Coordinates of C-alpha atoms and ligand atoms in Angstrom, one line a residue:
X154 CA 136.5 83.5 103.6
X155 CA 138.1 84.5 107.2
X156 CA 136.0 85.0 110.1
X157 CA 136.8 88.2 110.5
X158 CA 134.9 91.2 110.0
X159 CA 135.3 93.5 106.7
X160 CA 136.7 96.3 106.2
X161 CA 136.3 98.7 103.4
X162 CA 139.9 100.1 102.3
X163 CA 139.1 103.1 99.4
X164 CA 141.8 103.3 97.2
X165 CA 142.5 106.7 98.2
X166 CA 140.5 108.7 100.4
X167 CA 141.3 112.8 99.0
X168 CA 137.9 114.1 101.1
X169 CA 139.5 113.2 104.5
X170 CA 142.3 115.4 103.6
X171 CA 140.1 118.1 102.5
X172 CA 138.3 118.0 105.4
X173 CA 139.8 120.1 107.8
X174 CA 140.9 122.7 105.1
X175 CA 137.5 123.3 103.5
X176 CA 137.1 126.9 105.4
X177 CA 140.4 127.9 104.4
X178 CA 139.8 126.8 101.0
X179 CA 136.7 128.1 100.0
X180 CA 138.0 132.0 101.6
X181 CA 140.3 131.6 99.5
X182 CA 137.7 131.0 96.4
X183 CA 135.7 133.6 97.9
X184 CA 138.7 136.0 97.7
X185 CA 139.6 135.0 94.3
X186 CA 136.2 135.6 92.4
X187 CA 135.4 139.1 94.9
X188 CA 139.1 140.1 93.2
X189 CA 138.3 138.3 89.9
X190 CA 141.9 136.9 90.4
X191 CA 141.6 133.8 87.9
X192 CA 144.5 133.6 85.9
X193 CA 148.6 134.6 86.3
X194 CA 148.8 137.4 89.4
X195 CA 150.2 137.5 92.8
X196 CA 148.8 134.4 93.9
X197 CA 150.5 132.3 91.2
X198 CA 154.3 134.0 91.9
X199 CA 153.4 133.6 95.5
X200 CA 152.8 129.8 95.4
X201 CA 156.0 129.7 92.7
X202 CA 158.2 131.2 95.4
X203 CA 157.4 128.9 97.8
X204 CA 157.2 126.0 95.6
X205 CA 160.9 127.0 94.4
X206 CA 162.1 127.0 98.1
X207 CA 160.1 123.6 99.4
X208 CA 162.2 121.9 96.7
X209 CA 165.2 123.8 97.2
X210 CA 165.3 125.1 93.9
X211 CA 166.1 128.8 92.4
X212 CA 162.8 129.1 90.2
X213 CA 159.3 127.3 89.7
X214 CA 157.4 128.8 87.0
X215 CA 153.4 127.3 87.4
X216 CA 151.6 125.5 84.2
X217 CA 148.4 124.5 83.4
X218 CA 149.1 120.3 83.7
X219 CA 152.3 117.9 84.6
X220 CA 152.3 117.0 80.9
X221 CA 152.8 120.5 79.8
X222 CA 155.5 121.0 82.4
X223 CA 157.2 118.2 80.6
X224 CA 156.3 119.6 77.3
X225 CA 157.1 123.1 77.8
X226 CA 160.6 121.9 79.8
X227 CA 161.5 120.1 77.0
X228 CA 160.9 123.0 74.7
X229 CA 162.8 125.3 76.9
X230 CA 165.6 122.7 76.8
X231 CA 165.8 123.8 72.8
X232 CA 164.3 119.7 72.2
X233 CA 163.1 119.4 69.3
X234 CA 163.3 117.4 65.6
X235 CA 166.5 115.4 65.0
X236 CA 167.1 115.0 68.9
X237 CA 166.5 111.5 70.6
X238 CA 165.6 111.5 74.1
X239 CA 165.8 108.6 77.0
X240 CA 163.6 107.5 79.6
X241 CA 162.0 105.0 81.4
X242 CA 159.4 102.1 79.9
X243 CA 157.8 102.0 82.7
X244 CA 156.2 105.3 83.3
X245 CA 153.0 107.1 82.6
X246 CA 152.3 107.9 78.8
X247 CA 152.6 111.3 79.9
X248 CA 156.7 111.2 80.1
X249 CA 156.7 110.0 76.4
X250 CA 154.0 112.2 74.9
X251 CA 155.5 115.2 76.1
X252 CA 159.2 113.9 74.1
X253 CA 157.2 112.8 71.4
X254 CA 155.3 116.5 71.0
X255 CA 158.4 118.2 70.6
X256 CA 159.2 116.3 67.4
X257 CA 162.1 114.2 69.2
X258 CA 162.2 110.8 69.1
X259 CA 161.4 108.9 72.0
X260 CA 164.0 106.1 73.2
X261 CA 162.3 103.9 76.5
X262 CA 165.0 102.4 78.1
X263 CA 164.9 99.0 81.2
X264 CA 164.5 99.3 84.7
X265 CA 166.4 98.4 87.8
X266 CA 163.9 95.3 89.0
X267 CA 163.9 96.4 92.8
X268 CA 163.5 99.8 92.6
X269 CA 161.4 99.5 89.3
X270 CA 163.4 103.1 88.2
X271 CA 165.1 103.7 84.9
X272 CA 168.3 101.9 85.4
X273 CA 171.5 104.8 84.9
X274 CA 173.4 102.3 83.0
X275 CA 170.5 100.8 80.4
X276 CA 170.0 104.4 79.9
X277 CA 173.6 105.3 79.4
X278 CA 173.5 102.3 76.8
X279 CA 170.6 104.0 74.8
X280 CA 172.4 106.8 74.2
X281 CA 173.3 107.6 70.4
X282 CA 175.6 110.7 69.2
X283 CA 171.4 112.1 68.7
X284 CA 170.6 111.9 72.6
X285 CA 169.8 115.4 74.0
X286 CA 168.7 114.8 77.0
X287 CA 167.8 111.6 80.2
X288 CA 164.5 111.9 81.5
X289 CA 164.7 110.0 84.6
X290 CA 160.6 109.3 86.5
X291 CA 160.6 109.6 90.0
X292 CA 158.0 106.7 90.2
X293 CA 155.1 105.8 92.8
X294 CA 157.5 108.4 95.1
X295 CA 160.7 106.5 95.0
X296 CA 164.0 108.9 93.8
X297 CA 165.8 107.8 90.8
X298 CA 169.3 107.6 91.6
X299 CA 170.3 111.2 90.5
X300 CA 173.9 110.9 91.4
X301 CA 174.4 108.2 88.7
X302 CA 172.0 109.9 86.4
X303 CA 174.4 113.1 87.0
X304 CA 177.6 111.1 86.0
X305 CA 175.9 109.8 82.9
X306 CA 174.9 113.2 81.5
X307 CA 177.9 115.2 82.1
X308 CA 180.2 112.2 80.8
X309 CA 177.8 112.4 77.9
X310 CA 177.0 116.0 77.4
X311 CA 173.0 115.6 78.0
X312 CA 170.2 117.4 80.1
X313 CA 169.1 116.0 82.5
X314 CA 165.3 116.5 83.2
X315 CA 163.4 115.1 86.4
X316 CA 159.6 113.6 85.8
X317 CA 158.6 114.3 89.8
X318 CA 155.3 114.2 88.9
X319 CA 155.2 111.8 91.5
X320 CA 157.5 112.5 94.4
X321 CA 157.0 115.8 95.6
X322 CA 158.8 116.0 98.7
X323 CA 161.3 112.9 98.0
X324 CA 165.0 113.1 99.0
X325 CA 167.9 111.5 97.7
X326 CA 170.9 111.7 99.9
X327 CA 168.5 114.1 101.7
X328 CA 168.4 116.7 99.1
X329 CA 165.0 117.4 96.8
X330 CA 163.4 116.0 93.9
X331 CA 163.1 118.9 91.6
X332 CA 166.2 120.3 92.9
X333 CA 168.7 117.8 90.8
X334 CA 168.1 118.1 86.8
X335 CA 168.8 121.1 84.7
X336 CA 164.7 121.3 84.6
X337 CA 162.5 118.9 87.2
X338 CA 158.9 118.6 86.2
X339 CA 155.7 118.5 88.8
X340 CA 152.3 117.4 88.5
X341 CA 149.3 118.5 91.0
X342 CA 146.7 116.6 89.8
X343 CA 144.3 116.5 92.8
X344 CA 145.3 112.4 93.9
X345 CA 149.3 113.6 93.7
X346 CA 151.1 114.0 97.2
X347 CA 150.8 118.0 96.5
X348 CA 147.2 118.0 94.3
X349 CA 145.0 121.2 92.9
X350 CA 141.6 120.9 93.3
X351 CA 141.6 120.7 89.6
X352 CA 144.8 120.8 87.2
X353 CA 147.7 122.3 87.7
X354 CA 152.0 121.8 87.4
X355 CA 155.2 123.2 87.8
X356 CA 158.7 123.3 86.4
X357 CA 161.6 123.9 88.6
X358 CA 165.0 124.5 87.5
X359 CA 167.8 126.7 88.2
X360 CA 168.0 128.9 85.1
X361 CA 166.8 132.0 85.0
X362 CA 167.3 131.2 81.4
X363 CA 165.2 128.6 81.3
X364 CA 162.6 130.2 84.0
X365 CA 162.4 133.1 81.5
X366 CA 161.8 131.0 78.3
X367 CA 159.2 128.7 80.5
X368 CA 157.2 132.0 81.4
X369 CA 156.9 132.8 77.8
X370 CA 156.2 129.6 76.8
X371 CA 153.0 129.1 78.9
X372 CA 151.8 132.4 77.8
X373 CA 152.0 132.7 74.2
X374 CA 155.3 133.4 73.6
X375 CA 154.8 136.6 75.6
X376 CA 156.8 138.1 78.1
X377 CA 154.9 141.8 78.2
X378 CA 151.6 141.8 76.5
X379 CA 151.3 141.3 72.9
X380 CA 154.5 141.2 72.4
X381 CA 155.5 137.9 71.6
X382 CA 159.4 137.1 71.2
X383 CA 158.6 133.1 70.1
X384 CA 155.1 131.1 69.5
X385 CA 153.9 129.4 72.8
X386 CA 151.0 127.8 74.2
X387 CA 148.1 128.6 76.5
X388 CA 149.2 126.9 79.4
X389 CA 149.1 128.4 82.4
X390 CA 148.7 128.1 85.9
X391 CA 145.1 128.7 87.4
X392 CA 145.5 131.3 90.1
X393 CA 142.4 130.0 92.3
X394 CA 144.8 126.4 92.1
X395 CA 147.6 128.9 93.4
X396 CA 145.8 129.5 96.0
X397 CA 144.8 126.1 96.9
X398 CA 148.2 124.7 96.2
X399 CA 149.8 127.4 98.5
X400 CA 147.6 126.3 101.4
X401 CA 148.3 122.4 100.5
X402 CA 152.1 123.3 100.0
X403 CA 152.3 124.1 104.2
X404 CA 150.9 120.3 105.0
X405 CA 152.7 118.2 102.3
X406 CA 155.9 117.3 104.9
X407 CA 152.8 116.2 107.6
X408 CA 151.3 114.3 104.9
X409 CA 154.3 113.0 103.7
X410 CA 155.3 111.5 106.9
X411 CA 151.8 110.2 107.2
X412 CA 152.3 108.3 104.5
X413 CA 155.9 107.2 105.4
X414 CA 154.5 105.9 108.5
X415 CA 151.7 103.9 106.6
X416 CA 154.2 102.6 104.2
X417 CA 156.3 101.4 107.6
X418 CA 153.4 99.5 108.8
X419 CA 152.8 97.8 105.6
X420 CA 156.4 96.9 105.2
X421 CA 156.4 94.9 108.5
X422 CA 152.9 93.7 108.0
X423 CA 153.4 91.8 105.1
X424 CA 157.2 90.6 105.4
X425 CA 158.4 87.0 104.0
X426 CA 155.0 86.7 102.5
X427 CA 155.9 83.7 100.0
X428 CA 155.7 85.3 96.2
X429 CA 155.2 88.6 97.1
X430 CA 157.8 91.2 96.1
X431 CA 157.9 94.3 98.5
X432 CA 158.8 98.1 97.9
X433 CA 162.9 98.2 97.6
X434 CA 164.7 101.3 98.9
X435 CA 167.7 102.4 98.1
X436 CA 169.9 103.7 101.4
X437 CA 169.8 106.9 99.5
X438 CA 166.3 107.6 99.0
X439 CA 163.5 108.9 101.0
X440 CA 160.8 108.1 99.5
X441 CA 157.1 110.1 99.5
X442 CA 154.6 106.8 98.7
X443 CA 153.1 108.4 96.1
X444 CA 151.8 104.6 95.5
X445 CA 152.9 101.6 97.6
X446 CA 153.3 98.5 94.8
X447 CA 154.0 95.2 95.3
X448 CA 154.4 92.4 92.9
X449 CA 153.5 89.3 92.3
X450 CA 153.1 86.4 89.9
X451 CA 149.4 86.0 90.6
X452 CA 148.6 89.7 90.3
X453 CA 145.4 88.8 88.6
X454 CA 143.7 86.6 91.2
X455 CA 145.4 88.4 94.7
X456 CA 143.5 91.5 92.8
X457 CA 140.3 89.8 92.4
X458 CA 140.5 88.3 95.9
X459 CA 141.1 91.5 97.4
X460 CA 138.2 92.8 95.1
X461 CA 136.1 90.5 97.1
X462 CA 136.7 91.7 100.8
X463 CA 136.1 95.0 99.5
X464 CA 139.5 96.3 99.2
X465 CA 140.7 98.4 96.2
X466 CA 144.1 98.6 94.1
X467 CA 145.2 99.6 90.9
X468 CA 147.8 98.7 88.5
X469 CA 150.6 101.1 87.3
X470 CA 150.9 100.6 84.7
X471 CA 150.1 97.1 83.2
X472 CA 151.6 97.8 79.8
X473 CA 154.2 99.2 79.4
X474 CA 154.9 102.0 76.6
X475 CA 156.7 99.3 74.2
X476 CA 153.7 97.4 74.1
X477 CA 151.0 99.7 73.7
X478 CA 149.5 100.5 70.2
X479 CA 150.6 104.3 70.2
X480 CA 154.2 102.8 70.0
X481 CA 153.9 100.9 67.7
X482 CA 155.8 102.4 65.6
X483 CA 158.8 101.9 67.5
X484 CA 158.8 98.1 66.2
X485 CA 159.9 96.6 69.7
X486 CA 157.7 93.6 70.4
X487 CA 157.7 91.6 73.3
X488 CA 161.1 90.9 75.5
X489 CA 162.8 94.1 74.2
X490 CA 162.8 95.6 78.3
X491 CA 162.0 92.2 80.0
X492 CA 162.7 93.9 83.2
X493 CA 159.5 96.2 83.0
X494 CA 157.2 94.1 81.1
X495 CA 157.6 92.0 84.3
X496 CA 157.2 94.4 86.9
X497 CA 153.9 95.2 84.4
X498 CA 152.8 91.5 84.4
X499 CA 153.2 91.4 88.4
X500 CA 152.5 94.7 89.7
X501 CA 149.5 96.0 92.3
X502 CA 149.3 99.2 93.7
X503 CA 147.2 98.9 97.4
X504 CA 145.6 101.8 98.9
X505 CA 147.8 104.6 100.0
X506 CA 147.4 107.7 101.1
X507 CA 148.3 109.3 105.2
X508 CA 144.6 108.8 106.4
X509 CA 144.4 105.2 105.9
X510 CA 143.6 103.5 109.4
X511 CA 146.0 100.8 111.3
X512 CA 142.9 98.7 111.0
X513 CA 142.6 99.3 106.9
X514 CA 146.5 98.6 106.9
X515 CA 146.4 95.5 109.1
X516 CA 143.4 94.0 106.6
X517 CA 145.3 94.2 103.2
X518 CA 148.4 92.8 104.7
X519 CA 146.6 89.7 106.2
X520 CA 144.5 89.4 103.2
X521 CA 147.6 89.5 100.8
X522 CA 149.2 86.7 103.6
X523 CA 146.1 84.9 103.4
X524 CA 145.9 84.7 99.7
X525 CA 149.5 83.8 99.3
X526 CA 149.0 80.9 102.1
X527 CA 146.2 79.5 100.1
X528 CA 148.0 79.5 96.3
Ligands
PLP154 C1 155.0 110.1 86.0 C2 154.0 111.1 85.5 N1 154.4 112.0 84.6 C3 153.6 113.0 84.2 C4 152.3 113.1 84.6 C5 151.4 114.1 84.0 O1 150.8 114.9 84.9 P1 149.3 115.6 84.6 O2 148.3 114.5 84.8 O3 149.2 116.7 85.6 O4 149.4 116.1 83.2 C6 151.8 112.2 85.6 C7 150.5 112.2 86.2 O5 149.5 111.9 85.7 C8 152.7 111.1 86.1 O6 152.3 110.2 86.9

C-alpha cells in the first residue's frame, strides 16, 4: 500500500451537479404542481424545440424512457415481424430489447477493438435481403462513424437509427449525434450527460412523418383526443422532467467540456502504462465521456485493488448480448464476436463525470500505474 494519503473517488457524483441548480429546480416543481402541469403541455414542446435545435435536428418528440425511444423509433420506422435488424454486441440490453419488441429479429454484429463501436463493415456483412434497418450505439460518448454507417445503408437500402443514449452532445466531423440517422434515439436517465431527475427520452429525426407517427405513438395512437388513428403506448414525456431537462439542456456544453477536460487529464496521466489499453479516438469524433473505459487483461484484480483505496468503477458491460441467457436463443456460443467478448473480459469503467477533482484524477491514474508496476 503507497504512502500516500487516500482519496475517495465516487463513481459519479450527480449531487455536485445539482447543487447550484436546486433553486431553479424546485421553482420549477413549484410552478408545475401550482399549474398542475404534469403530463404533455407547453413545457414538453418547449424542451422538444430546443432539444431539436442543440442536436441540430428538425424535430424531437419527448418519451417516457431511452428504451421506448428506441421502441417507438423503431415502430415509426414501420419495423416489425419478418424484418432483421443490425447492431452492436456490445451495447446495453436496451438496444436489443427495443428490436426484439417490435417482433424483428435481432442480428448483433463485432466491434472495431479501439473504438469498441459497431464496426460499418461487420455490420454491412450481417446484412441479409431481410435487414431493415443499422442501429449503430454511440457508446460511453464516443461517435460511431456515421459517414461509413451512411454509405452502408444507402448502398443497401436500410434505415439508419442512432442509439445516442449515450453521447448527447458528441460530434462527428463536428456535426451532432442525433442529427445523422433517419431517427436518433436519447436517453435522460438522471447519471446520462443530459439526465431527468427521474425518466425521461427523446427521438430526433428529420421527418415530420416520422415526428407525427412518434407523437401518436407515445400517446395511444392519438393525435386529437380519443381519436385514435393506430394502437400506441402510454409513453410519454413527464412535463415536470421538461422542465428539468430544459434547465439541464443550457449547461450540457459546460458540462461536456468539463468532462472533456477530465478525460484529457486522464489520457496523459496514465500513458504507456504496460497492459493497459486507453480510450481510442477517431480524428473525426468528439467525444462527450459519457464513461471513460479502459481495458485490461487483469480487469478483475486492478478492480479489486482499486476497490481497496476506495476508488469505484463499473464494468460496461461484462457480457456481452451473445452470451447472456435472454439470447439464447440466437444459438451463438462463445467466439462468435471475439472482438467484443474481449473488450467484455478486459473492460473497466473509472469514475467520470466534470466535478471530479485533479486530486481524484491524479489517484486512479497512479493507482492503475501502480497496480500494473506490481503485476
Ligand atoms: C446505449 C443505451 N441504449 C439505451 C438505453 C436505455 O435508456 P433508458 O434507461 O432511459 O431506458 C441506455 C441507458 O440505459 C443506453 O445506455
Amino acid at each position: 500500500m503507497s504512502e500516500k494519503k487516500q482519496v475517495f473517488v465516487p463513481f459519479l457524483d450527480l449531487k455536485a451537479q445539482h447543487r447550484p441548480l436546486k433553486d431553479e429546480l424546485m421553482a420549477a416543481f413549484s410552478d408545475a404542481v401550482d399549474n398542475t402541469a404534469f403530463v404533455g403541455g407547453p413545457a414538453v414542446a418547449s424542451f422538444e424545440k430546443n432539444f431539436a435545435e442543440y442536436c441540430g435536428a428538425k424535430h424531437a418528440v419527448g418519451v417516457s424512457t431511452g428504451t421506448d425511444a428506441l421502441r417507438l423509433a423503431f415502430l415509426a420506422a414501420g419495423i416489425g415481424p419478418g424484418d432483421e435488424v443490425i447492431t452492436a454486441a456490445n451495447t446495453f440490453i436496451a438496444t436489443s430489447e427495443a428490436i426484439s419488441q417490435t417482433g424483428a429479429t435481432l442480428v448483433l454484429a463485432d466491434i472495431d477493438p479501439a473504438t469498441r463501436i459497431l464496426d460499418p463493415a461487420a455490420a454491412e456483412a450481417a446484412i441479409t435481403p431481410r435487414t431493415k434497418a443499422i442501429v449503430p450505439v454511440h457508446l460511453y460518448g464516443q461517435m460511431a462513424p456515421m459517414d461509413e454507417f451512411r454509405r452502408v445503408a444507402d448502398k443497401h437500402g436500410l434505415l439508419l437509427i442512432e442509439d445516442a443514449a449515450q453521447a448527447h452532445g458528441a460530434r462527428w466531423n463536428g456535426q451532432r449525434a442525433g442529427s445523422f440517422g433517419d431517427l436518433a434515439c436519447f436517453s435522460f436517465y438522471p447519471g446520462k450527460n443530459l439526465g431527468s431527475c427521474g425518466e425521461g427520452g427523446a427521438v430526433t429525426t428529420g421527418s415530420a412523418e416520422y415526428a407525427e407517427k412518434l407523437g401518436q405513438l407515445r400517446d395511444h395512437g392519438q393525435s386529437k383526443k380519443y381519436h385514435h388513428e393506430i394502437e400506441g403506448f402510454n409513453a410519454r414525456l413527464h412535463a415536470i422532467q421538461a422542465r428539468f431537462l430544459d434547465i439541464k439542456l443550457k449547461h450540457l456544453d459546460g458540462w461536456n467540456a468539463g468532462r472533456r477536460d477530465r478525460a484529457d487529464r486522464y489520457l496523459a496521466a496514465m500513458e504507456e502504462i504496460p497492459g493497459v489499453r486507453l480510450p481510442v479516438t477517431r480524428p473525426e469524433a468528439e467525444p462527450v465521456w459519457h464513461l471513460f473505459v479502459i481495458e485490461t487483461p487483469g480487469r478483475d484484480e486492478l478492480q479489486a485493488f482499486l476497490g481497496e483505496r476506495e476508488i469505484q468503477s463499473g464494468l460496461h458491460y461484462p457480457i456481452p448480448l451473445h452470451l447472456q441467457p435472454a439470447y439464447a436463443r440466437l444459438g451463438l456460443g462463445k467466439g462468435a464476436f471475439p472482438k467484443a467478448e474481449k473488450s467484455a473480459a478486459e473492460l473497466l469503467t473509472l469514475p467520470m463525470f466534470p466535478d471530479l477533482t485533479d486530486e481524484q484524477i491524479d489517484w486512479v491514474a497512479e493507482s492503475v500505474r501502480e497496480w500494473a508496476s506490481n503485476r
